[in-house]
Coordinates of C-alpha atoms and ligand atoms in Angstrom, one line a residue:
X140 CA -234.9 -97.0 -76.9
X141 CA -238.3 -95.3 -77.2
X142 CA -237.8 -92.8 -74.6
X143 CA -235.6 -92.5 -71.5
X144 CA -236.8 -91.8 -68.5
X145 CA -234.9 -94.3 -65.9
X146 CA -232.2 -96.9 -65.8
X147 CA -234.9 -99.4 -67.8
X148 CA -235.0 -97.4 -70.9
X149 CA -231.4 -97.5 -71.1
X150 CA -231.3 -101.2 -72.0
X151 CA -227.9 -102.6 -72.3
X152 CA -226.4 -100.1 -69.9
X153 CA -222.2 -102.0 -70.5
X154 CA -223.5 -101.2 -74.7
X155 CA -224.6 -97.9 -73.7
X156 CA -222.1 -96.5 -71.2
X157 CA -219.2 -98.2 -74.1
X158 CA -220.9 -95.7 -76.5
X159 CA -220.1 -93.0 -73.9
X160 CA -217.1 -93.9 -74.2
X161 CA -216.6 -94.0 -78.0
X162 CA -218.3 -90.4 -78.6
X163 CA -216.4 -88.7 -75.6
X164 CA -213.2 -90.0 -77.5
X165 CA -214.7 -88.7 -80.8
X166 CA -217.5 -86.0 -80.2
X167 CA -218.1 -84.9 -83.9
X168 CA -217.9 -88.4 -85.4
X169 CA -221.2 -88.7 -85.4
X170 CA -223.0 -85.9 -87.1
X171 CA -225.0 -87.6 -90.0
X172 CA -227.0 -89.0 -86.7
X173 CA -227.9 -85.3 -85.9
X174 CA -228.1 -83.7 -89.7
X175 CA -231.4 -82.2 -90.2
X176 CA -232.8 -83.1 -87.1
X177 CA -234.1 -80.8 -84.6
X178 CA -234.0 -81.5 -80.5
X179 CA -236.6 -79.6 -78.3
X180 CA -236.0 -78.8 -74.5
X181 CA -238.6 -77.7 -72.8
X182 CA -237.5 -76.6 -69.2
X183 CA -240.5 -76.0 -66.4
X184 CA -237.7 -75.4 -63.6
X185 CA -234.5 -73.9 -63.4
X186 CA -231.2 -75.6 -65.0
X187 CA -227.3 -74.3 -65.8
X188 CA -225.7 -78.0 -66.6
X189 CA -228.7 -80.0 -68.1
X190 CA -229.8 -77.3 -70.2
X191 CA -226.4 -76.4 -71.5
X192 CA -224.7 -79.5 -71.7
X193 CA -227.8 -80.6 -73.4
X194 CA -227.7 -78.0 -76.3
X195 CA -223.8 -78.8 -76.6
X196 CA -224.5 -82.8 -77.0
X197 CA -227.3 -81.5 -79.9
X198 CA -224.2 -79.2 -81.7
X199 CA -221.8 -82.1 -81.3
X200 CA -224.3 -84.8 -83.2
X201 CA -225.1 -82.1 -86.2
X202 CA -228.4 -81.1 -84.6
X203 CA -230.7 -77.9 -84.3
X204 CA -231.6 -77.4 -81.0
X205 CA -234.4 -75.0 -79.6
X206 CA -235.0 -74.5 -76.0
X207 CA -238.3 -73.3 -74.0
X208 CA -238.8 -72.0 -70.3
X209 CA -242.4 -73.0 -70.0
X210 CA -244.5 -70.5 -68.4
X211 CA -242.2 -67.6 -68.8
X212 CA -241.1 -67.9 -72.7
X213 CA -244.9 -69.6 -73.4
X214 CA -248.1 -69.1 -72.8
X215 CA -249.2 -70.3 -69.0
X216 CA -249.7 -73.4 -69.2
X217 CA -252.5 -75.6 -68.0
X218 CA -251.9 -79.0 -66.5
X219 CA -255.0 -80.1 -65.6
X220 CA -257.6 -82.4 -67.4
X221 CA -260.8 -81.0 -67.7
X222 CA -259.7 -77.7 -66.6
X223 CA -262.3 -74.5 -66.4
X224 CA -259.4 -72.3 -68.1
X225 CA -261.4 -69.2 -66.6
X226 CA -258.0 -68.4 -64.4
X227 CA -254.7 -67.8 -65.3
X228 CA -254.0 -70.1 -67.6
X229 CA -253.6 -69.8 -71.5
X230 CA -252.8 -72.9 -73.1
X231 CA -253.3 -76.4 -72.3
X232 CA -250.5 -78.9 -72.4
X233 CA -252.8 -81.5 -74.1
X234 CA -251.9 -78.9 -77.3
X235 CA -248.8 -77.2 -76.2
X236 CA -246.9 -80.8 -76.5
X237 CA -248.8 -81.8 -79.1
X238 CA -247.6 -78.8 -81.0
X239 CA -243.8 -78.4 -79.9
X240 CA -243.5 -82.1 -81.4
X241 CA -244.2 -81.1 -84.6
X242 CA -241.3 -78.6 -84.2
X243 CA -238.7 -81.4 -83.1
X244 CA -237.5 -85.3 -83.5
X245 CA -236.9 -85.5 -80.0
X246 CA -238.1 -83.4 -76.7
X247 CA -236.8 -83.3 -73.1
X248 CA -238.3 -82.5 -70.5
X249 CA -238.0 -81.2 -67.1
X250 CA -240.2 -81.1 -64.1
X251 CA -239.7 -81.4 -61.1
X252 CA -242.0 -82.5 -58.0
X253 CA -244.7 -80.8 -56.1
X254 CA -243.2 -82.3 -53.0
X255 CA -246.3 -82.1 -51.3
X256 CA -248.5 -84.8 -53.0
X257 CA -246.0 -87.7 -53.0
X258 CA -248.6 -89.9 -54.9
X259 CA -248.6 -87.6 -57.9
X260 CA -245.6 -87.0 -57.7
X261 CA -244.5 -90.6 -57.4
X262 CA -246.8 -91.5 -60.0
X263 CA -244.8 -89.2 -62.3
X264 CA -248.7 -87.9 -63.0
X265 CA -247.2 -84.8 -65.2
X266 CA -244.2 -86.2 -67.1
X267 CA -246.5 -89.5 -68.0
X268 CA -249.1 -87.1 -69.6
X269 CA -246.6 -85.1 -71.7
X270 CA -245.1 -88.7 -73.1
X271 CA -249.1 -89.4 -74.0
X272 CA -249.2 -86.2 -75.6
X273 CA -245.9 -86.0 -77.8
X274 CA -245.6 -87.7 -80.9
X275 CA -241.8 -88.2 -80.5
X276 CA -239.4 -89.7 -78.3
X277 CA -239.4 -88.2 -74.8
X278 CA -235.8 -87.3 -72.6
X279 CA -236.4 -86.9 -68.9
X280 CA -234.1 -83.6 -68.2
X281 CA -235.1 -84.8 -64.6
X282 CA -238.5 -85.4 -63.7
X283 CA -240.6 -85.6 -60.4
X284 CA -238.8 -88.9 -59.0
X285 CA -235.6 -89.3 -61.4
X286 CA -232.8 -88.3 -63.0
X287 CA -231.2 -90.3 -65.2
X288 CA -229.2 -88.2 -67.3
X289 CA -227.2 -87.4 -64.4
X290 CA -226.6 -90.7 -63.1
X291 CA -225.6 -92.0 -66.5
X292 CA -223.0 -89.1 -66.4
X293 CA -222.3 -90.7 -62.7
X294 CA -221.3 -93.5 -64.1
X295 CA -219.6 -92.5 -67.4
X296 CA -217.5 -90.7 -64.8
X297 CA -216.8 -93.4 -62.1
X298 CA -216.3 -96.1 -65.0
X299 CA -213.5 -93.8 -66.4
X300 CA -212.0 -92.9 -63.5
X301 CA -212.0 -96.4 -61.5
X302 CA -208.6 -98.1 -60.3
X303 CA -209.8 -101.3 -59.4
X304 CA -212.6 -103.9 -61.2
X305 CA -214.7 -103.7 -58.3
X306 CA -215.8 -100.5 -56.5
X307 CA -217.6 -99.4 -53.3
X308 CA -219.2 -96.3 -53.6
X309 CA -221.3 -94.6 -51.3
X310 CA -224.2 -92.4 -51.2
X311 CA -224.3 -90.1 -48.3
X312 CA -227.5 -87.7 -47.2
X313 CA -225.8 -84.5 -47.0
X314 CA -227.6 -81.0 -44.9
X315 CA -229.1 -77.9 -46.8
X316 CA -231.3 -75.4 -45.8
X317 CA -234.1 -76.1 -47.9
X318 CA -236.2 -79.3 -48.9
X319 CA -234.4 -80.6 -52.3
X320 CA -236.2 -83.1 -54.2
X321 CA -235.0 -87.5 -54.3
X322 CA -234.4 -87.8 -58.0
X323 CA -230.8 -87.3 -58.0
X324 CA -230.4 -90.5 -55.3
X325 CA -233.5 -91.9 -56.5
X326 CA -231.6 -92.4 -60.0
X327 CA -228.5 -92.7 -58.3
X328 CA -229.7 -96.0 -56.5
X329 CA -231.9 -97.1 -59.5
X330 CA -228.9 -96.9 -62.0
X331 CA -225.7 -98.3 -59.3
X332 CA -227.6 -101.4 -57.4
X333 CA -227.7 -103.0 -61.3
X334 CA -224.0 -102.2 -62.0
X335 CA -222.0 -105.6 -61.7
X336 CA -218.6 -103.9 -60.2
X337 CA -220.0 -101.9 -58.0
X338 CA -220.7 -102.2 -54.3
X339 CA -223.7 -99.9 -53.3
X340 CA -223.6 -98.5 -49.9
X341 CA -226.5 -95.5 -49.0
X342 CA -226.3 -93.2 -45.4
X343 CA -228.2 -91.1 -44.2
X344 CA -229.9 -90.3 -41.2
X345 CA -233.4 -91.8 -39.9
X346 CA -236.1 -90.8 -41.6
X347 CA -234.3 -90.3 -44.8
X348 CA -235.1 -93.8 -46.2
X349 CA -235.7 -93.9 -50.1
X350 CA -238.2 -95.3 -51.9
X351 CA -237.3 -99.3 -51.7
X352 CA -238.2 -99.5 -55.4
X353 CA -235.0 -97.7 -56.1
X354 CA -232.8 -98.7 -53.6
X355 CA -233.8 -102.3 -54.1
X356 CA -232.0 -104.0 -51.3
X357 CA -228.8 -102.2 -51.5
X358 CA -227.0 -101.6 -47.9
X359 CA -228.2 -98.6 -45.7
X360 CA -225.6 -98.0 -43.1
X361 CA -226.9 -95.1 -40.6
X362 CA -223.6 -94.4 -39.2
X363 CA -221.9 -92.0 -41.9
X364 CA -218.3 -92.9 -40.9
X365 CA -218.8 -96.6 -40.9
X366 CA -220.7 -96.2 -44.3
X367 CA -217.4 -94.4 -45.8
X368 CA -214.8 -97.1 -44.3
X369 CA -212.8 -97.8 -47.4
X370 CA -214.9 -96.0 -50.3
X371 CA -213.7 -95.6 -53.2
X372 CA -216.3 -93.3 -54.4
X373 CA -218.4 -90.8 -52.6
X374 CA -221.4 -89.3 -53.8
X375 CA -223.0 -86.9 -51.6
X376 CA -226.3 -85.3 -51.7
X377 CA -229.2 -83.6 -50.1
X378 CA -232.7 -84.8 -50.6
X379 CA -236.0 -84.3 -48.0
X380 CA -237.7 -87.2 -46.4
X381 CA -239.5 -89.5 -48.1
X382 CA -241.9 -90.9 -45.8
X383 CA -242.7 -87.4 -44.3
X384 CA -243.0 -86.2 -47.8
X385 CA -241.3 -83.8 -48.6
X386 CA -240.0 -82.5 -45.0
X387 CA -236.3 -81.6 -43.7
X388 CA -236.0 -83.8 -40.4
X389 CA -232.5 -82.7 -40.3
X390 CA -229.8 -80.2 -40.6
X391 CA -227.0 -82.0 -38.1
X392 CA -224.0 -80.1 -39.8
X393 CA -222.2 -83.2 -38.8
X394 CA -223.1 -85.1 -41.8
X395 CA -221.3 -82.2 -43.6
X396 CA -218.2 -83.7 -46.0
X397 CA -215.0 -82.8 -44.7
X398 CA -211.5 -84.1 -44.6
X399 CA -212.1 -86.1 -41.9
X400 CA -214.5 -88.1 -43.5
X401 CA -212.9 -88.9 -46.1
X402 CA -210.0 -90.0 -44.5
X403 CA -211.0 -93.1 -43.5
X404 CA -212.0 -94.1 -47.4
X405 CA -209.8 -95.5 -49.9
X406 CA -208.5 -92.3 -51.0
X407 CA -212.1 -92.0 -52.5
X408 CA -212.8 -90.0 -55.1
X409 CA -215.4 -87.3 -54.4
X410 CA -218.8 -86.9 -56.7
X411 CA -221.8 -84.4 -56.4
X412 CA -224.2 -83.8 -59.1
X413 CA -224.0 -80.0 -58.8
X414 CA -225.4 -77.5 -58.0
X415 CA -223.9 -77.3 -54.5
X416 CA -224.3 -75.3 -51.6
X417 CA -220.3 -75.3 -50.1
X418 CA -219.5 -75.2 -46.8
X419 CA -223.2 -76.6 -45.8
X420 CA -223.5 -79.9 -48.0
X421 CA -219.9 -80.3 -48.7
X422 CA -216.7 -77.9 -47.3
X423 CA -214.6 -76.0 -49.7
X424 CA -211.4 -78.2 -48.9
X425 CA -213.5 -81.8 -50.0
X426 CA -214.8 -79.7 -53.0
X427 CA -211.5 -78.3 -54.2
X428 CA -209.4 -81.2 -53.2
X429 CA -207.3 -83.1 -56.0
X430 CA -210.1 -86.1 -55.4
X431 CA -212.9 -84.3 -56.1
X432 CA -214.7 -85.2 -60.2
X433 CA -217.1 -82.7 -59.9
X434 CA -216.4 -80.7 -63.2
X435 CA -215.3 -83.7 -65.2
X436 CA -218.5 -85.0 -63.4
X437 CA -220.8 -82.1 -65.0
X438 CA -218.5 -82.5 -68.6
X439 CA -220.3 -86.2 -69.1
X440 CA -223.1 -84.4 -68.9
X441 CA -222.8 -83.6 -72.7
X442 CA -221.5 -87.2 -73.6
X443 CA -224.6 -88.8 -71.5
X444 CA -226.8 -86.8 -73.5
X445 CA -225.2 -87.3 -76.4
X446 CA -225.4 -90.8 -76.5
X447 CA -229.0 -90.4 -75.8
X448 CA -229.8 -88.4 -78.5
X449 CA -227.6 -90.8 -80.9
X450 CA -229.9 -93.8 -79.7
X451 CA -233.0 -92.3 -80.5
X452 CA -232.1 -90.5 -83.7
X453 CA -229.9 -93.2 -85.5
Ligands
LIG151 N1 -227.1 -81.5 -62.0 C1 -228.0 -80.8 -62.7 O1 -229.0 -81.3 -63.2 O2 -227.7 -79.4 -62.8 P1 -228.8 -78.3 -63.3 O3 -230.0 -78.4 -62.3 O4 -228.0 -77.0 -63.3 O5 -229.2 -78.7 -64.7

């Protein structure tokens, strides 16, 4: 692994998600991995479980950790090549990367998308240039089209908690107020189409339609109650449109997650990547129900990392 920014940098994903396994059954085991090493995190947006769960995994392995809110702890930072820094701007990235790597063995990253210029954005334009500028291996902490940190946490936590080889789990669009990026479904999709045990099934309503390079030919079912018939795991999720970049088409507080769509699953157990806006996305009885794997969900957080950061340090 060189750096790990999708499901392809993960390699071996039944090696990897075993070594999940091993260091959530044995968290300090593995601390000569971490001894005198230093991880970086440098944050351009908001976090409370990437940035936290992210420090933990660095304690658990031995390792120093050191954490930066770009733009607020920093200098401002300048993102553009060939910039006229005349404005607002202090520091360029081009050295600001360049720099923090000499201060770590290993950086993550997160930034997320403009949401207005879907070919940048898409074209992961920003994280790619701070991978050509740093000198060590790079983490995506969620970047402008993916999150893979979360989805391997995904499916630490479905893996663990399966009753059956096979599984269907389902991806369902879920309503919010505001225009949420597609990395968590993105990654959702790019990491569970190429799991051998599980059954992919993605709703949502028109219009919400992922990038095909993610979803790569795995059902879409438009009708949200056919799409749950029999799940055994539900994911649910907000994201905007794709294809009208970046826009909410829909609020329809019928796709909400209630009781009464999950009771025509197979006693499904309920996933969401968290944050979570209850009682619009998701209502409080889903959310609180005996089902629901969302804290044990944000807990593999710290062993997804973790084996990350063992990969690339050992
Ligand atoms: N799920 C997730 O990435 O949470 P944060 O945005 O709080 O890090």
């Amino acid at each position: 692994m060189k750096n790990f920014t999708s499901f392809a940098d993960a390699g071996d994903y039944k090696a990897l998600l075993q070594q999940a396994l091993e260091i959530k059954a044995n968290p300090f085991g593995y601390q000569e991995v971490g001894r005198n090493k230093t991880v970086g995190l440098i944050f351009f947006n908001p976090s409370l479980r990437t940035r936290l769960s992210s420090v933990k995994a660095a304690y658990n392995l031995g390792a120093q950790v050191w954490v930066l809110n770009a733009g607020t702890d920093s200098w401002t930072l300048e993102t553009v090549d060939g910039a006229v820094m005349d404005g607002s701007t202090q520091e360029h990235i081009k050295e600001a990367i360049a720099v923090m790597s000499q201060y770590c063995d290993v950086l993550g990253v997160r930034t997320f998308p403009t949401l207005t210029d879907r070919e940048a954005d898409y074209g992961e334009v920003f994280f790619n240039k701070i991978i050509s500028y740093a000198t060590v291996p790079v983490i995506s902490l969620e970047s402008a089209t993916l999150h893979p940190l979360q989805s391997f946490a995904d499916l630490l936590t479905v893996a663990e908690t399966k009753r059956t080889e096979r599984v269907k789990v389902v991806l369902t669009w879920a309503p919010h107020v505001r225009a949420l990026p597609q990395c968590v479904p993105n990654s959702f999709c790019d990491w569970f189409t190429d799991i051998d045990w599980v059954d992919l099934v993605i709703t949502h309503p028109e219009g919400y339609e992922l990038d095909p390079i993610f979803t790569r030919g795995a059902r879409i079912e438009y009708d949200q109650h056919k799409a749950l018939a029999g799940a055994d795991f539900v994911q649910a999720k907000n994201w905007s449109s794709y294809h009208d970049y970046g826009q909410v088409l829909s609020t329809d507080p019928n796709w909400m997650l209630t009781p009464a769509h999950m009771a025509g699953t197979n006693d499904a157990r309920f996933l969401h990547c968290l944050p979570v806006r209850r009682n619009v996305e998701v209502s409080d009885a889903v959310l609180d129900s005996p089902n629901s794997l969302i804290i044990q969900q944000a807990g593999n957080r710290t062993f997804a990392m973790q084996t990350v950061l063992h990969e690339l340090l050992k």
